[in-house]
Structure formats: structure tokens, C-alpha cells
Amino acid sequence: MKTDREFYTVRGYQILDSGNKILSSSLEDYLEMIYRICLDEGYARINQLADKLNVRPSSTTKIVQKLCELGFVEYKKYGIIQLTGAGENVGRYLLERHEIVQEFLSNLGIEDNLLRDTELIEHDLSHNALFAIYSLNKFLSDNPEVKSQYDAYRKMLFELYEKDSLLFDAKAKMSEVVGRQNNNIDSGENITSDTDMI
């Protein structure tokens, strides 16, 4: 019997959750952006949406047609895109979820790649995890002295472990290992154990 304490790959968890998910991550991104645009203008256009998401208009048209089939938007070829009631509700949820995750990462002190990290994290969070993150954000907002203590502690740890911790050098170490493996393969050498990779 499978339990919630068994490990799966990221894709494995996504497959397990697929029965509970109406929209793919890509469809969520499009619907969220349509909602953002509609907040300002009341409607969106294909080229505008494609520009905002850095994708081709032809790809955008296909996704918008799918959202139309699912009942989240109204769209006619070469026309405007408008949200249905369901699209507006889900779009609002997606934007709120995005803002909660982004605030959480910001509270953690993430500055570089904040938008990228938010996008990669937000799609597969459970409702319980999202509410826990929201609660922590609210707690930190209501208790700025705790946030200040955390910021000071984080800065102290960063300075202390910056040069000695694998966390700070993991990417460089992985690149070094991959480079060494490629050199060994190119020269015909074999890697004989896990320790050869470290």
C-alpha cells in the first residue's frame, strides 16, 4: 500500500496529483497573465499576451483556444480575449497564489531570480502548503521585529558559511564534477566509484 511517506520523482508527484488538477502549469500561466492584463484593460489580445509571456503568437492562440474550450475565456479569432466568470475566479486565485509565494521568497531574502523561483514553485503547491506559507507571511507582516531578527540571523549565517558551506558552492562543485566526467570520457578514462565524482 502506498503512503504519503514514500518518495517519488517530481514527475511522479505531478502524475499522482493530475487527477486533482484542472489546468496544466502552462495553462495556469496563461490564465494568470490574461487575468493580470484584464485587471488593467478589461480584455487582452493575442499579441499582447504573447509579448508578456515571451512566447510566439501562434502558440498563444492554441493555448487561448484551449482555455476557451475549458470555459475560462471567450475568444474569437483575431478578436479580444475576455474572462468568463470561472476564468475570473481561477485567475484571481492564480494571481493570489503567485503573490503569496513571491512574498514568501522575498521574506526569505531571495532577491536574485525571485520571479523565476516563484514561477517554478507555485504550480505544484498543495492548498495546505499554500495556506501555511500565507500564514507565515502574515505572521512576519504582523511581527516586523521577528522578520528583522531573521534578516540579521540570515546575514550572519551567510557571512559565516559563505566560503565553507557546500550550499554556497554546490553549483560550482556540480559543474566541476560534470566537467571532470566529460574530460574523463573524452580521454577514455572510466569513473570507477562515487568518490571519483566528488
Short mmCIF file of C-alpha atoms in Angstrom, two decimals:
data_model
loop_
_atom_site.label_atom_id
_atom_site.label_comp_id
_atom_site.label_asym_id
_atom_site.label_seq_id
_atom_site.Cartn_x
_atom_site.Cartn_y
_atom_site.Cartn_z
CA MET A 1 0.00 0.00 0.00
CA LYS A 2 1.33 3.43 -0.97
CA THR A 3 1.65 6.02 1.77
CA ASP A 4 2.31 9.74 1.79
CA ARG A 5 5.75 8.99 3.22
CA GLU A 6 7.02 7.29 0.07
CA PHE A 7 9.29 9.21 -2.28
CA TYR A 8 8.52 9.87 -5.91
CA THR A 9 10.22 11.92 -8.58
CA VAL A 10 8.83 15.39 -9.26
CA ARG A 11 7.09 13.95 -12.31
CA GLY A 12 5.72 11.12 -10.17
CA TYR A 13 4.08 13.58 -7.78
CA GLN A 14 2.70 15.52 -10.73
CA ILE A 15 1.15 12.36 -12.15
CA LEU A 16 -0.32 11.45 -8.75
CA ASP A 17 -1.87 14.91 -8.49
CA SER A 18 -3.01 15.09 -12.11
CA GLY A 19 -6.48 13.81 -11.25
CA ASN A 20 -6.97 16.78 -8.92
CA LYS A 21 -5.63 19.39 -11.33
CA ILE A 22 -7.83 21.07 -13.93
CA LEU A 23 -5.14 23.12 -15.65
CA SER A 24 -1.56 22.33 -16.60
CA SER A 25 1.16 24.68 -15.36
CA SER A 26 1.31 26.27 -18.80
CA LEU A 27 -2.45 26.89 -18.91
CA GLU A 28 -2.24 28.38 -15.42
CA ASP A 29 0.48 30.80 -16.56
CA TYR A 30 -1.59 31.97 -19.50
CA LEU A 31 -4.77 32.34 -17.46
CA GLU A 32 -2.95 34.25 -14.73
CA MET A 33 -1.47 36.65 -17.28
CA ILE A 34 -4.83 37.13 -19.01
CA TYR A 35 -6.27 37.98 -15.59
CA ARG A 36 -3.44 40.48 -14.92
CA ILE A 37 -3.99 42.20 -18.27
CA CYS A 38 -7.78 42.24 -17.83
CA LEU A 39 -7.41 43.92 -14.44
CA ASP A 40 -5.93 46.92 -16.24
CA GLU A 41 -7.74 46.88 -19.56
CA GLY A 42 -10.82 44.66 -19.24
CA TYR A 43 -9.65 42.40 -22.07
CA ALA A 44 -6.46 41.02 -23.62
CA ARG A 45 -5.19 40.42 -27.15
CA ILE A 46 -3.10 37.54 -28.50
CA ASN A 47 -0.03 39.64 -29.39
CA GLN A 48 -0.15 41.42 -26.04
CA LEU A 49 -0.35 38.10 -24.16
CA ALA A 50 2.44 36.59 -26.27
CA ASP A 51 4.67 39.60 -25.56
CA LYS A 52 4.05 39.45 -21.81
CA LEU A 53 4.90 35.73 -21.66
CA ASN A 54 7.75 35.85 -24.19
CA VAL A 55 6.17 33.26 -26.48
CA ARG A 56 5.06 33.16 -30.12
CA PRO A 57 1.58 34.42 -31.03
CA SER A 58 0.81 31.10 -32.76
CA SER A 59 1.48 29.19 -29.52
CA THR A 60 -0.57 31.72 -27.60
CA THR A 61 -3.53 31.27 -29.96
CA LYS A 62 -3.55 27.50 -29.37
CA ILE A 63 -3.48 27.92 -25.59
CA VAL A 64 -6.21 30.58 -25.63
CA GLN A 65 -8.38 28.29 -27.76
CA LYS A 66 -7.88 25.53 -25.17
CA LEU A 67 -8.83 27.92 -22.34
CA CYS A 68 -11.90 28.85 -24.38
CA GLU A 69 -12.85 25.16 -24.76
CA LEU A 70 -12.50 24.75 -20.99
CA GLY A 71 -14.81 27.71 -20.38
CA PHE A 72 -12.29 30.11 -18.81
CA VAL A 73 -12.18 32.71 -21.59
CA GLU A 74 -14.24 33.93 -24.51
CA TYR A 75 -12.27 34.36 -27.71
CA LYS A 76 -12.92 34.65 -31.42
CA LYS A 77 -10.13 34.51 -33.99
CA TYR A 78 -8.38 37.90 -34.32
CA GLY A 79 -10.59 39.25 -31.56
CA ILE A 80 -10.19 40.16 -27.95
CA ILE A 81 -9.84 37.72 -25.06
CA GLN A 82 -12.25 38.16 -22.16
CA LEU A 83 -12.53 36.16 -18.97
CA THR A 84 -15.67 34.22 -18.11
CA GLY A 85 -16.88 34.15 -14.50
CA ALA A 86 -14.95 30.91 -13.94
CA GLY A 87 -11.87 32.38 -15.64
CA GLU A 88 -12.01 35.44 -13.43
CA ASN A 89 -12.29 33.35 -10.25
CA VAL A 90 -9.46 31.00 -11.18
CA GLY A 91 -7.33 33.87 -12.50
CA ARG A 92 -7.74 35.73 -9.20
CA TYR A 93 -6.71 32.59 -7.30
CA LEU A 94 -3.65 32.10 -9.54
CA LEU A 95 -2.52 35.70 -9.06
CA GLU A 96 -3.02 35.49 -5.28
CA ARG A 97 -1.07 32.23 -5.17
CA HIS A 98 1.74 33.84 -7.16
CA GLU A 99 1.85 36.83 -4.82
CA ILE A 100 1.87 34.60 -1.71
CA VAL A 101 4.81 32.53 -3.00
CA GLN A 102 6.69 35.62 -4.17
CA GLU A 103 6.21 37.33 -0.79
CA PHE A 104 7.39 34.16 0.97
CA LEU A 105 10.58 34.01 -1.09
CA SER A 106 11.11 37.71 -0.56
CA ASN A 107 10.68 37.19 3.21
CA LEU A 108 13.38 34.53 3.00
CA GLY A 109 15.69 37.12 1.49
CA ILE A 110 15.60 35.89 -2.10
CA GLU A 111 16.44 38.71 -4.48
CA ASP A 112 18.16 37.11 -7.45
CA ASN A 113 15.81 35.11 -9.66
CA LEU A 114 12.77 35.93 -7.50
CA LEU A 115 10.29 35.77 -10.39
CA ARG A 116 11.88 32.63 -11.83
CA ASP A 117 11.85 30.83 -8.47
CA THR A 118 8.25 31.90 -7.83
CA GLU A 119 7.15 30.54 -11.20
CA LEU A 120 8.91 27.22 -10.67
CA ILE A 121 7.50 26.70 -7.18
CA GLU A 122 3.92 27.95 -7.41
CA HIS A 123 2.36 25.36 -9.69
CA ASP A 124 2.73 22.23 -7.59
CA LEU A 125 1.98 23.50 -4.08
CA SER A 126 -0.83 21.84 -2.19
CA HIS A 127 -3.54 24.04 -0.69
CA ASN A 128 -2.24 23.15 2.79
CA ALA A 129 1.29 24.25 1.88
CA LEU A 130 -0.02 27.46 0.30
CA PHE A 131 -2.06 28.30 3.40
CA ALA A 132 0.94 27.59 5.65
CA ILE A 133 3.06 29.95 3.53
CA TYR A 134 0.31 32.57 3.63
CA SER A 135 0.13 32.20 7.43
CA LEU A 136 3.88 32.66 7.80
CA ASN A 137 3.82 35.72 5.52
CA LYS A 138 1.02 37.20 7.62
CA PHE A 139 2.85 36.40 10.87
CA LEU A 140 6.01 38.13 9.62
CA SER A 141 3.98 41.10 8.42
CA ASP A 142 2.24 41.40 11.80
CA ASN A 143 5.54 40.94 13.68
CA PRO A 144 8.19 43.02 11.89
CA GLU A 145 10.63 42.57 14.77
CA VAL A 146 10.68 38.81 14.06
CA LYS A 147 11.38 39.49 10.38
CA SER A 148 14.22 41.84 11.38
CA GLN A 149 15.69 39.16 13.66
CA TYR A 150 15.51 36.62 10.85
CA ASP A 151 17.15 39.03 8.38
CA ALA A 152 20.01 39.69 10.81
CA TYR A 153 20.43 35.97 11.53
CA ARG A 154 20.42 35.11 7.82
CA LYS A 155 23.06 37.77 7.13
CA MET A 156 25.24 36.43 9.95
CA LEU A 157 24.94 32.85 8.64
CA PHE A 158 25.71 33.96 5.12
CA GLU A 159 28.89 35.70 6.23
CA LEU A 160 29.90 32.77 8.43
CA TYR A 161 29.31 29.99 5.92
CA GLU A 162 29.82 31.80 2.65
CA LYS A 163 33.20 30.24 1.92
CA ASP A 164 32.91 26.95 3.79
CA SER A 165 29.47 25.60 3.03
CA LEU A 166 28.58 23.28 0.21
CA LEU A 167 25.28 25.16 -0.11
CA PHE A 168 27.09 28.24 -1.35
CA ASP A 169 29.32 26.30 -3.73
CA ALA A 170 27.05 23.45 -4.83
CA LYS A 171 26.52 24.71 -8.37
CA ALA A 172 30.24 25.25 -8.90
CA LYS A 173 31.00 21.79 -7.48
CA MET A 174 28.42 20.16 -9.76
CA SER A 175 29.83 21.99 -12.78
CA GLU A 176 33.32 20.87 -11.79
CA VAL A 177 32.20 17.24 -11.48
CA VAL A 178 30.38 17.30 -14.82
CA GLY A 179 33.42 18.89 -16.45
CA ARG A 180 35.72 16.26 -14.94
CA GLN A 181 33.41 13.46 -16.09
CA ASN A 182 33.34 14.87 -19.60
CA ASN A 183 37.15 15.10 -19.62
CA ASN A 184 37.45 11.51 -18.37
CA ILE A 185 35.03 10.29 -21.02
CA ASP A 186 36.86 12.23 -23.73
CA SER A 187 40.20 10.76 -22.64
CA GLY A 188 38.82 7.23 -22.39
CA GLU A 189 39.14 7.03 -18.58
CA ASN A 190 36.44 5.33 -16.54
CA ILE A 191 34.95 6.65 -13.36
CA THR A 192 35.11 3.69 -11.02
CA SER A 193 33.28 4.88 -7.93
CA ASP A 194 31.11 7.59 -6.48
CA THR A 195 34.17 9.09 -4.78
CA ASP A 196 35.70 9.73 -8.21
CA MET A 197 32.89 12.19 -8.79
CA ILE A 198 33.42 14.24 -5.63
#
